[in-house]
Short mmCIF file of C-alpha atoms and ligand atoms in Angstrom, two decimals:
data_model
loop_
_atom_site.label_atom_id
_atom_site.label_comp_id
_atom_site.label_asym_id
_atom_site.label_seq_id
_atom_site.Cartn_x
_atom_site.Cartn_y
_atom_site.Cartn_z
CA MET A 167 20.57 76.09 -48.69
CA ALA A 168 23.56 73.81 -48.26
CA GLY A 169 25.05 74.66 -51.70
CA LYS A 170 27.72 72.59 -53.43
CA ARG A 171 28.81 69.51 -51.45
CA THR A 172 32.47 68.53 -51.57
CA ALA A 173 34.48 65.69 -50.05
CA PRO A 174 35.63 67.97 -47.17
CA SER A 175 32.09 69.21 -46.54
CA ILE A 176 30.75 65.62 -46.44
CA LEU A 177 33.57 64.71 -44.03
CA ALA A 178 32.67 67.71 -41.84
CA MET A 179 29.02 66.59 -41.60
CA LYS A 180 30.05 63.77 -39.24
CA ALA A 181 31.57 66.17 -36.70
CA LYS A 182 28.44 68.33 -36.92
CA GLY A 183 26.19 65.29 -36.35
CA GLU A 184 24.37 65.82 -39.67
CA LEU A 185 23.07 62.64 -41.31
CA ILE A 186 24.26 62.21 -44.91
CA VAL A 187 21.74 61.36 -47.65
CA SER A 188 23.11 59.45 -50.65
CA VAL A 189 21.62 57.67 -53.64
CA THR A 190 22.82 56.23 -56.92
CA ALA A 191 22.10 57.72 -60.36
CA TYR A 192 23.00 56.52 -63.83
CA ASP A 193 21.82 59.14 -66.30
CA VAL A 194 20.76 62.77 -66.61
CA THR A 195 17.18 62.11 -65.45
CA SER A 196 17.96 60.14 -62.29
CA GLY A 197 20.88 62.50 -61.55
CA ALA A 198 18.69 65.61 -61.89
CA ILE A 199 15.83 64.14 -59.81
CA ALA A 200 18.22 63.16 -57.00
CA ASP A 201 20.14 66.46 -57.12
CA ALA A 202 16.98 68.61 -57.12
CA SER A 203 15.74 66.76 -54.01
CA GLY A 204 18.82 67.98 -52.14
CA VAL A 205 20.67 64.70 -51.53
CA ASP A 206 24.25 65.22 -50.34
CA LEU A 207 26.05 62.60 -52.41
CA ILE A 208 25.23 60.94 -55.73
CA LEU A 209 27.05 57.75 -56.72
CA VAL A 210 27.25 56.40 -60.24
CA GLY A 211 27.31 52.88 -58.86
CA ASP A 212 28.40 49.81 -60.75
CA SER A 213 24.94 48.57 -59.67
CA LEU A 214 24.09 49.99 -63.09
CA GLY A 215 25.03 46.47 -64.21
CA ASN A 216 21.98 45.14 -62.34
CA VAL A 217 19.40 47.90 -62.72
CA VAL A 218 20.28 49.43 -66.11
CA LEU A 219 22.08 46.74 -68.09
CA GLY A 220 20.16 43.71 -66.77
CA TYR A 221 23.18 41.70 -65.59
CA ASP A 222 22.87 39.39 -62.60
CA SER A 223 25.91 40.93 -60.88
CA THR A 224 28.26 43.91 -61.13
CA VAL A 225 31.17 41.73 -62.29
CA GLY A 226 30.53 42.37 -66.00
CA VAL A 227 30.58 46.18 -65.69
CA THR A 228 33.55 47.74 -67.52
CA MET A 229 35.41 51.05 -67.36
CA ALA A 230 33.75 51.99 -70.67
CA ASP A 231 30.30 51.40 -69.08
CA MET A 232 31.25 53.55 -66.09
CA VAL A 233 32.65 56.40 -68.20
CA HIS A 234 29.50 56.37 -70.37
CA HIS A 235 27.15 56.64 -67.36
CA VAL A 236 29.34 59.11 -65.44
CA ARG A 237 29.12 61.48 -68.44
CA ALA A 238 25.34 60.93 -68.66
CA ALA A 239 24.60 61.48 -64.95
CA ARG A 240 27.07 64.39 -64.70
CA ALA A 241 24.76 66.50 -66.85
CA GLY A 242 22.03 66.28 -64.19
CA VAL A 243 24.06 66.90 -61.02
CA LYS A 244 24.94 70.36 -59.68
CA ASP A 245 25.02 70.46 -55.89
CA ALA A 246 25.56 66.90 -54.68
CA LEU A 247 29.06 65.47 -54.39
CA PHE A 248 29.39 63.30 -57.52
CA ILE A 249 31.23 60.00 -56.96
CA ALA A 250 31.84 57.12 -59.41
CA ASP A 251 32.49 53.44 -58.73
CA LEU A 252 35.72 51.86 -59.92
CA PRO A 253 34.44 48.69 -61.61
CA PHE A 254 35.67 45.13 -61.09
CA GLY A 255 39.16 44.63 -62.53
CA SER A 256 40.01 48.33 -62.78
CA TYR A 257 42.02 48.69 -59.54
CA GLN A 258 42.81 45.32 -57.94
CA GLU A 259 46.04 44.71 -59.90
CA SER A 260 48.15 47.57 -58.54
CA PRO A 261 48.10 51.14 -57.18
CA PRO A 262 49.22 52.58 -60.58
CA GLN A 263 46.34 50.76 -62.32
CA ALA A 264 43.94 52.14 -59.69
CA VAL A 265 45.22 55.72 -60.18
CA ARG A 266 44.91 55.43 -63.99
CA SER A 267 41.30 54.18 -63.69
CA ALA A 268 40.40 56.87 -61.15
CA VAL A 269 41.85 59.58 -63.41
CA GLU A 270 39.70 58.30 -66.29
CA LEU A 271 36.52 58.60 -64.19
CA MET A 272 37.55 62.08 -62.99
CA ARG A 273 38.09 63.17 -66.61
CA ALA A 274 34.55 61.94 -67.36
CA GLY A 275 33.23 64.28 -64.64
CA ALA A 276 33.45 62.45 -61.31
CA GLU A 277 34.51 64.36 -58.19
CA GLY A 278 35.83 61.27 -56.43
CA VAL A 279 35.80 57.48 -56.70
CA LYS A 280 34.67 54.50 -54.64
CA LEU A 281 36.38 51.14 -54.53
CA GLU A 282 35.46 47.89 -52.80
CA GLY A 283 37.53 45.98 -50.25
CA ALA A 284 40.69 46.49 -48.24
CA TYR A 285 42.88 47.78 -51.09
CA VAL A 286 44.64 50.20 -48.77
CA GLU A 287 47.64 50.85 -51.04
CA GLN A 288 45.27 51.73 -53.86
CA VAL A 289 43.29 54.06 -51.57
CA ALA A 290 46.54 55.77 -50.52
CA ALA A 291 47.80 56.13 -54.11
CA ILE A 292 44.53 57.56 -55.45
CA THR A 293 44.29 59.96 -52.48
CA LYS A 294 47.89 61.05 -53.11
CA ALA A 295 46.91 61.84 -56.70
CA GLY A 296 44.43 64.41 -55.33
CA ILE A 297 41.30 62.31 -55.85
CA PRO A 298 38.82 61.82 -52.96
CA VAL A 299 38.22 58.12 -52.23
CA MET A 300 35.27 56.36 -50.62
CA GLY A 301 35.89 52.91 -49.18
CA HIS A 302 33.36 50.06 -49.18
CA VAL A 303 33.39 47.07 -46.79
CA GLY A 304 31.03 44.33 -45.64
CA LEU A 305 29.19 42.81 -48.60
CA THR A 306 31.23 44.01 -51.56
CA PRO A 307 29.15 42.92 -54.59
CA GLN A 308 32.13 42.61 -56.97
CA SER A 309 33.20 39.63 -54.79
CA VAL A 310 29.77 37.97 -54.92
CA HIS A 311 31.23 34.75 -56.30
CA ALA A 312 33.75 34.52 -53.44
CA PHE A 313 30.98 35.18 -50.88
CA GLY A 314 28.69 32.60 -52.52
CA GLY A 315 25.86 35.11 -52.91
CA HIS A 316 24.64 38.47 -51.61
CA LYS A 317 24.83 37.49 -47.94
CA VAL A 318 24.96 39.57 -44.76
CA GLN A 319 28.61 39.82 -43.65
CA GLY A 320 30.17 40.22 -40.22
CA LYS A 321 27.71 38.13 -38.23
CA GLY A 322 30.52 36.18 -36.54
CA GLU A 323 34.24 36.60 -36.02
CA ASP A 324 34.65 38.26 -39.44
CA GLY A 325 33.04 41.33 -37.87
CA GLU A 326 36.37 42.20 -36.27
CA ARG A 327 38.15 41.75 -39.64
CA ILE A 328 35.66 44.11 -41.31
CA ARG A 329 36.16 46.68 -38.53
CA GLY A 330 39.95 46.43 -39.03
CA GLU A 331 39.56 46.91 -42.79
CA ALA A 332 37.45 50.02 -42.26
CA CYS A 333 40.10 51.51 -39.93
CA ALA A 334 42.89 50.73 -42.43
CA ILE A 335 40.92 52.33 -45.29
CA GLN A 336 40.41 55.45 -43.16
CA ASP A 337 44.12 55.56 -42.30
CA ALA A 338 44.98 55.27 -46.02
CA GLY A 339 43.13 58.55 -46.65
CA ALA A 340 39.50 57.74 -47.53
CA PHE A 341 37.06 60.59 -46.78
CA SER A 342 34.11 58.26 -46.15
CA ILE A 343 33.19 54.59 -46.30
CA VAL A 344 30.19 52.51 -47.36
CA LEU A 345 29.13 49.74 -44.94
CA GLU A 346 27.00 47.21 -46.84
CA LEU A 347 24.81 44.37 -45.51
CA MET A 348 26.08 43.87 -41.98
CA PRO A 349 24.48 43.72 -38.52
CA ALA A 350 23.42 47.15 -37.24
CA LYS A 351 25.46 46.61 -34.07
CA LEU A 352 28.70 46.05 -36.00
CA ALA A 353 28.02 49.09 -38.21
CA GLY A 354 27.41 51.14 -35.06
CA ARG A 355 30.72 50.00 -33.59
CA ILE A 356 32.62 50.87 -36.79
CA THR A 357 30.84 54.25 -36.95
CA ALA A 358 31.89 55.04 -33.39
CA ASP A 359 35.49 54.00 -34.09
CA LEU A 360 35.98 56.07 -37.26
CA ASP A 361 36.46 59.81 -37.75
CA ILE A 362 35.26 59.59 -41.35
CA PRO A 363 31.53 59.20 -42.06
CA THR A 364 30.06 55.73 -42.57
CA ILE A 365 27.35 55.49 -45.22
CA GLY A 366 25.18 52.42 -44.69
CA ILE A 367 23.15 50.22 -47.01
CA GLY A 368 21.55 47.35 -45.15
CA ALA A 369 23.71 48.29 -42.17
CA GLY A 370 21.08 49.73 -39.83
CA PRO A 371 20.39 53.14 -38.34
CA HIS A 372 23.66 53.85 -36.50
CA CYS A 373 25.66 54.93 -39.58
CA ASP A 374 26.48 58.58 -40.34
CA GLY A 375 24.35 58.42 -43.49
CA GLN A 376 22.51 56.09 -45.83
CA ILE A 377 22.86 55.17 -49.50
CA GLN A 378 20.35 53.32 -51.65
CA VAL A 379 20.05 52.25 -55.28
CA PHE A 380 17.75 54.73 -57.09
CA HIS A 381 15.60 51.99 -58.67
CA ASP A 382 15.19 50.15 -55.33
CA ILE A 383 13.68 53.14 -53.50
CA MET A 384 11.65 54.65 -56.35
CA GLY A 385 9.67 51.45 -56.95
CA LEU A 386 11.36 50.88 -60.33
CA SER A 387 12.97 47.52 -59.51
CA GLU A 388 10.98 44.35 -60.05
CA ARG A 389 12.59 42.82 -56.95
CA THR A 390 12.17 44.10 -53.42
CA PHE A 391 14.91 44.05 -50.79
CA LYS A 392 14.70 43.98 -46.98
CA HIS A 393 17.25 46.80 -46.78
CA ALA A 394 15.25 49.10 -49.10
CA LYS A 395 11.79 50.70 -49.13
CA ASP A 396 9.59 52.09 -51.93
CA PHE A 397 9.33 55.86 -51.47
CA ALA A 398 7.56 56.10 -54.86
CA GLN A 399 5.72 53.66 -57.15
CA ALA A 400 7.47 54.68 -60.38
CA ARG A 401 7.21 51.32 -62.18
CA LYS A 402 3.46 51.10 -61.50
CA ALA A 403 2.88 54.73 -62.55
CA MET A 404 4.90 54.24 -65.75
CA ALA A 405 3.15 50.96 -66.61
CA GLU A 406 -0.24 52.65 -66.19
CA GLY A 407 0.92 55.59 -68.30
CA MET A 408 2.15 53.29 -71.09
CA THR A 409 -1.14 51.36 -71.11
CA GLN A 410 -3.09 54.62 -71.33
CA TYR A 411 -0.83 55.86 -74.18
CA SER A 412 -1.34 52.61 -76.15
CA GLU A 413 -5.08 52.79 -75.65
CA GLU A 414 -5.31 56.42 -76.78
CA VAL A 415 -3.20 55.80 -79.91
CA ARG A 416 -5.23 52.71 -80.80
CA THR A 417 -8.56 54.51 -80.31
CA GLY A 418 -7.45 57.70 -82.09
CA VAL A 419 -7.76 59.85 -78.95
CA PHE A 420 -4.07 60.84 -79.09
CA PRO A 421 -2.81 62.99 -80.70
CA SER A 422 -5.68 65.45 -80.49
CA GLN A 423 -5.92 68.95 -82.00
CA GLU A 424 -4.11 70.17 -78.87
CA ASN A 425 -1.05 68.06 -79.75
CA SER A 426 -1.10 68.98 -83.44
CA PHE A 427 0.40 71.87 -85.45
O1 KIV B 181 27.04 50.20 -56.92
C1 KIV B 181 26.32 50.64 -56.01
O2 KIV B 181 25.18 51.02 -56.23
C2 KIV B 181 26.90 50.70 -54.66
C3 KIV B 181 26.09 51.04 -53.49
C4 KIV B 181 26.80 51.34 -52.26
C5 KIV B 181 24.71 51.26 -53.44
O3 KIV B 181 28.04 50.45 -54.53
#
């Protein structure tokens, strides 16, 4: 039994050569399912914009949305380290703005925050405030409009820039960093260069751990992604269950005596 994971214990896993398992969660049910399975880190990702709220990007997600879902998922998580995403517009302006936003998520129940991009002063300020910070480089979905779509990053000379950003984020005090949608070779190089663990999504097998969106690996999403895999067929099972429920209500099979008082 690994017990309660903390930012220092996740950091220590790299030195011990233990691969880190992470997944997103957005409410008490997904949080409890992920926590009970023994994952090391649960992220209330702003991907909730895509998979829970039905937006086409994470840009529309607000602090109020994040606080709402952090409170909801918190109730299901005991042992995993519980991290929350700082949403678009909540940290880019200045380090004080970033600290204020991070404090709000911590008050809602988070045990650390994640922010996208090379905002090293913000990472340093939040860390100084006693809040563990996860970095995030490569494809940073809040900048989807600048990238011109959800495209693999770091295939050319920008690979060196991404590596430099990761090093600067580590030096600013981050305890771990997400590497998203980049060639496996680049992710491997960054992983070898850093002392903090790299957590990959679409970044190949050489990272110190992996993170995935809950809906994308449980077969809940309508779309499929090359970087993900269905480890369950939840959408299919639920659709079949709903059809069966409708049929039994319409034919008078449910509720039976057994379901009655
Ligand atoms: O919002 C999110 O889900 C993320 C990931 C790293 C999966 O940032």
